[in-house]
Amino acid sequence: MFTRISASRLLSIIAVGLVFSGCRETAAPLASTLGGPHFSLAPGDGPHGAIAFHSNRTGNIEIFVMNADGSDVTRVTNTNTALHFGPVWSPNGMRIAFSSNVGGAFQVYVIDADGTGLTQVTNAAQAFNPVWSPDGRQIAFTSNRDGAYEIFVMNADGTGASTRLTNVGDNSPASWSQDGKEILFVSDRDGHSELYVMNADGTGQTRLTTNEGEGDHAGWSPDGRRIVFSSTRDGHEEIYIMNADGTGQTRLTFNEGIFNAVPA
């Protein structure tokens, strides 16, 4: 199975898609339950500051983009039958990676921000949770092609063979460091979901958290010295921060009974 938290959130997306498949009422944007709305932070020719998100506003879960002020909402995918979710901007802000079952099984796809150039990146039993390398040349993702859910990496254009990075437990990538050298990931190899870090080639896998109920969202600070993450270690989901080596774990939000998640 997937890491436990990711599995439940994936099932919730599929359930929403089935429930609303026949509905054509306009709905508010559906925040991604597999890595919420994503800003484009690219300084170059890309749509700087744009937000990619998935929504069921058309009756089917599709990928949309909009300006940071909520204006100019534009539909990127347009199948009306398949489910598309978890959009992530490429580092240059020109392309979006996401998961979809448009071809049958869930796979990772990449599409231009204007909706053209749809490319299937993975060809596995199932593949989810794309994470871009900082140079935009590779994508890490989760797949069950070998049985358990493991982390693989491959070229972002879909060429070449994928490389398996993990081989113990169920695993899912969370964030690639800005220098391209390390990948944060979630694994249940020790009995429950915890945060780990590894070199980009899969070596040096190190556990960072040691508390039951870790979340599945985490990200690096720009300088790579700190990591922000969500956790249910205190009975409800809150946001925490720690040093890159796992020390100095500090709770940042204190809102019991309120959902705090998907730090970015």
XYZ file of C-alpha atoms in Angstrom:
264
model
C 0.000 0.000 0.000
C 0.896 3.665 -0.081
C 2.135 5.445 3.009
C -0.948 5.459 5.191
C -1.701 9.167 5.044
C -1.165 9.410 1.282
C -3.418 6.406 0.686
C -6.361 7.930 2.509
C -5.946 11.244 0.722
C -5.715 9.596 -2.675
C -8.914 7.664 -1.961
C -10.641 10.880 -0.934
C -9.753 12.453 -4.283
C -11.085 9.457 -6.185
C -14.277 9.489 -4.095
C -14.830 13.197 -4.764
C -14.314 12.594 -8.466
C -16.939 9.854 -8.504
C -19.437 11.838 -6.478
C -19.184 14.938 -8.642
C -18.725 13.235 -11.997
C -22.306 14.029 -12.933
C -22.462 17.459 -11.331
C -22.008 20.691 -13.310
C -22.399 23.230 -10.512
C -19.636 25.772 -10.074
C -17.578 24.960 -6.990
C -14.767 26.649 -5.127
C -11.220 25.479 -5.935
C -10.504 22.153 -4.308
C -7.224 22.403 -2.397
C -4.946 19.501 -3.309
C -4.965 16.757 -0.721
C -1.783 15.443 -2.252
C 0.250 18.604 -1.983
C -1.956 21.747 -2.048
C -2.036 24.608 -4.577
C 1.397 25.478 -5.935
C 2.825 28.899 -6.824
C 5.086 29.335 -9.802
C 8.202 31.020 -8.399
C 10.136 31.059 -11.672
C 11.946 34.369 -12.299
C 12.174 33.923 -16.083
C 9.590 33.720 -18.852
C 7.126 31.544 -16.956
C 3.871 32.737 -15.360
C 5.615 34.145 -12.284
C 3.352 34.045 -9.254
C 0.656 31.919 -10.924
C -1.050 29.202 -8.900
C -1.783 25.703 -10.152
C -4.542 23.713 -8.443
C -7.066 20.974 -9.091
C -10.800 21.566 -8.869
C -14.112 19.813 -9.495
C -15.798 23.072 -10.532
C -16.597 21.637 -13.968
C -17.948 18.383 -12.548
C -14.676 16.484 -13.004
C -11.386 16.943 -11.194
C -9.173 18.911 -13.593
C -6.018 21.049 -13.384
C -6.394 24.841 -13.436
C -4.080 27.849 -13.146
C -4.875 31.341 -11.925
C -3.160 34.564 -10.969
C -2.114 34.994 -7.345
C -5.056 37.377 -6.797
C -7.526 34.726 -7.993
C -8.145 36.277 -11.386
C -7.902 34.697 -14.850
C -8.737 31.125 -13.859
C -7.780 28.927 -16.808
C -8.469 25.247 -17.287
C -5.343 23.291 -18.265
C -6.645 19.720 -18.609
C -9.877 18.929 -20.398
C -10.922 15.283 -20.510
C -14.213 15.310 -18.553
C -13.734 11.647 -17.642
C -10.308 11.071 -16.074
C -9.131 12.421 -12.712
C -6.209 14.875 -12.661
C -4.704 15.977 -9.355
C -1.623 17.141 -7.418
C -0.195 19.737 -9.857
C 3.414 20.852 -9.306
C 5.118 23.643 -11.275
C 8.404 23.009 -13.022
C 11.256 25.196 -11.709
C 11.079 27.479 -14.772
C 7.311 27.920 -14.396
C 6.571 26.693 -17.903
C 5.256 23.170 -17.269
C 3.116 21.352 -14.702
C 3.559 17.780 -13.481
C 0.505 15.981 -12.092
C -1.069 12.551 -11.600
C -3.885 11.273 -13.801
C -5.711 8.129 -14.843
C -6.448 9.474 -18.332
C -4.763 6.416 -19.837
C -6.276 3.897 -17.416
C -3.918 3.416 -14.454
C -2.717 6.474 -12.546
C 0.513 7.811 -14.070
C 2.599 10.988 -13.888
C 2.091 13.447 -16.730
C 3.658 16.776 -17.667
C 1.800 19.490 -19.560
C 2.601 23.027 -20.711
C 0.940 25.750 -18.645
C -1.312 26.627 -21.601
C -2.657 23.080 -21.797
C -0.591 21.907 -24.773
C 2.206 19.346 -24.951
C 0.708 16.665 -22.697
C 3.393 14.024 -22.058
C 3.088 10.791 -20.116
C 6.258 10.528 -18.033
C 5.746 7.195 -16.274
C 4.605 3.801 -17.507
C 4.142 1.799 -14.325
C 1.439 -0.159 -12.538
C 0.580 3.133 -10.808
C 2.548 6.343 -10.248
C 1.812 9.395 -8.074
C 3.303 12.377 -6.267
C 5.675 13.961 -8.804
C 8.492 16.123 -7.414
C 10.715 18.170 -9.762
C 14.467 18.331 -9.460
C 15.596 21.968 -9.103
C 17.062 22.003 -12.621
C 13.813 20.681 -14.092
C 15.491 17.739 -15.787
C 14.181 14.949 -13.566
C 11.061 13.998 -11.658
C 10.913 11.826 -8.549
C 7.687 9.912 -8.010
C 6.076 7.010 -6.162
C 5.179 3.776 -7.918
C 4.092 0.269 -6.991
C 5.583 -1.283 -10.120
C 7.668 -3.673 -7.999
C 4.957 -4.404 -5.418
C 5.494 -1.956 -2.545
C 5.279 1.804 -3.131
C 8.831 2.958 -3.754
C 10.479 6.159 -4.959
C 11.807 6.316 -8.499
C 13.420 9.086 -10.533
C 13.437 9.571 -14.285
C 13.852 12.190 -16.985
C 11.121 14.822 -16.950
C 10.453 14.351 -20.660
C 9.685 10.664 -20.163
C 12.757 9.406 -21.998
C 15.156 6.799 -20.654
C 14.665 4.294 -17.883
C 13.629 5.127 -14.337
C 15.915 4.503 -11.366
C 14.598 3.052 -8.116
C 15.859 4.913 -5.037
C 14.188 3.080 -2.118
C 13.601 -0.595 -1.354
C 12.204 -0.843 2.192
C 8.595 -0.196 3.228
C 6.215 2.177 1.432
C 7.753 5.512 0.442
C 6.755 8.806 -1.147
C 8.894 11.825 -2.148
C 8.136 15.130 -0.422
C 10.672 17.713 -1.605
C 13.932 18.026 -3.545
C 16.595 20.279 -2.011
C 17.428 23.481 -3.884
C 20.987 22.349 -4.581
C 19.683 19.107 -6.094
C 21.716 16.925 -3.757
C 19.035 15.551 -1.401
C 15.420 14.395 -1.401
C 13.053 14.508 1.562
C 10.645 11.597 1.677
C 8.057 9.843 3.825
C 8.393 6.166 4.714
C 6.602 3.696 6.956
C 9.575 1.296 7.009
C 9.820 1.565 10.792
C 6.154 0.940 11.476
C 4.571 4.375 10.934
C 5.040 7.344 8.643
C 8.201 9.325 9.356
C 10.315 11.838 7.474
C 13.609 10.733 5.983
C 16.262 12.299 3.780
C 18.507 10.688 1.196
C 21.025 11.681 -1.421
C 19.529 12.207 -4.872
C 21.007 8.884 -5.992
C 19.244 7.001 -3.176
C 22.265 6.554 -0.900
C 22.535 7.773 2.693
C 18.900 7.267 3.694
C 18.501 8.825 7.144
C 15.493 9.069 9.452
C 14.751 12.607 10.679
C 11.640 12.229 12.848
C 10.830 9.671 15.523
C 7.231 10.391 16.470
C 4.116 8.441 15.552
C 1.685 10.291 13.345
C 4.023 12.219 11.064
C 2.427 14.024 8.138
C 3.308 13.550 4.493
C 4.096 17.147 3.561
C 7.528 18.708 4.010
C 9.713 21.313 2.346
C 13.186 22.835 2.517
C 14.058 26.394 3.422
C 15.703 28.253 0.489
C 19.158 27.891 2.069
C 18.615 24.174 2.736
C 19.343 24.532 6.436
C 15.832 23.938 7.775
C 12.793 21.780 6.989
C 9.126 22.637 7.577
C 6.645 19.784 7.899
C 3.208 18.802 9.165
C 2.673 16.267 11.933
C -0.081 14.756 14.047
C 2.340 13.858 16.863
C 0.313 15.919 19.329
C -3.026 14.413 18.375
C -3.982 16.785 15.557
C -2.201 18.093 12.498
C 0.108 21.028 13.177
C 3.093 22.591 11.419
C 6.630 22.155 12.718
C 10.133 23.195 11.724
C 13.486 21.501 12.296
C 17.108 21.670 11.266
C 18.054 19.740 8.139
C 19.677 17.028 10.277
C 16.456 16.460 12.261
C 17.496 18.355 15.386
C 15.660 21.292 16.920
C 12.125 20.176 16.079
C 9.799 23.051 17.008
C 6.028 23.351 16.786
C 4.866 26.506 14.976
C 1.055 26.308 15.089
C -1.139 25.813 18.162
C -4.675 25.405 16.925
C -6.263 22.336 18.481
C -9.203 21.108 16.473
C -8.130 23.126 13.420
C -6.461 21.480 10.461
C -2.951 22.819 9.726
C -1.136 21.119 6.856
C 0.673 21.360 3.504
C 3.432 23.809 4.526
C 5.354 25.298 1.580
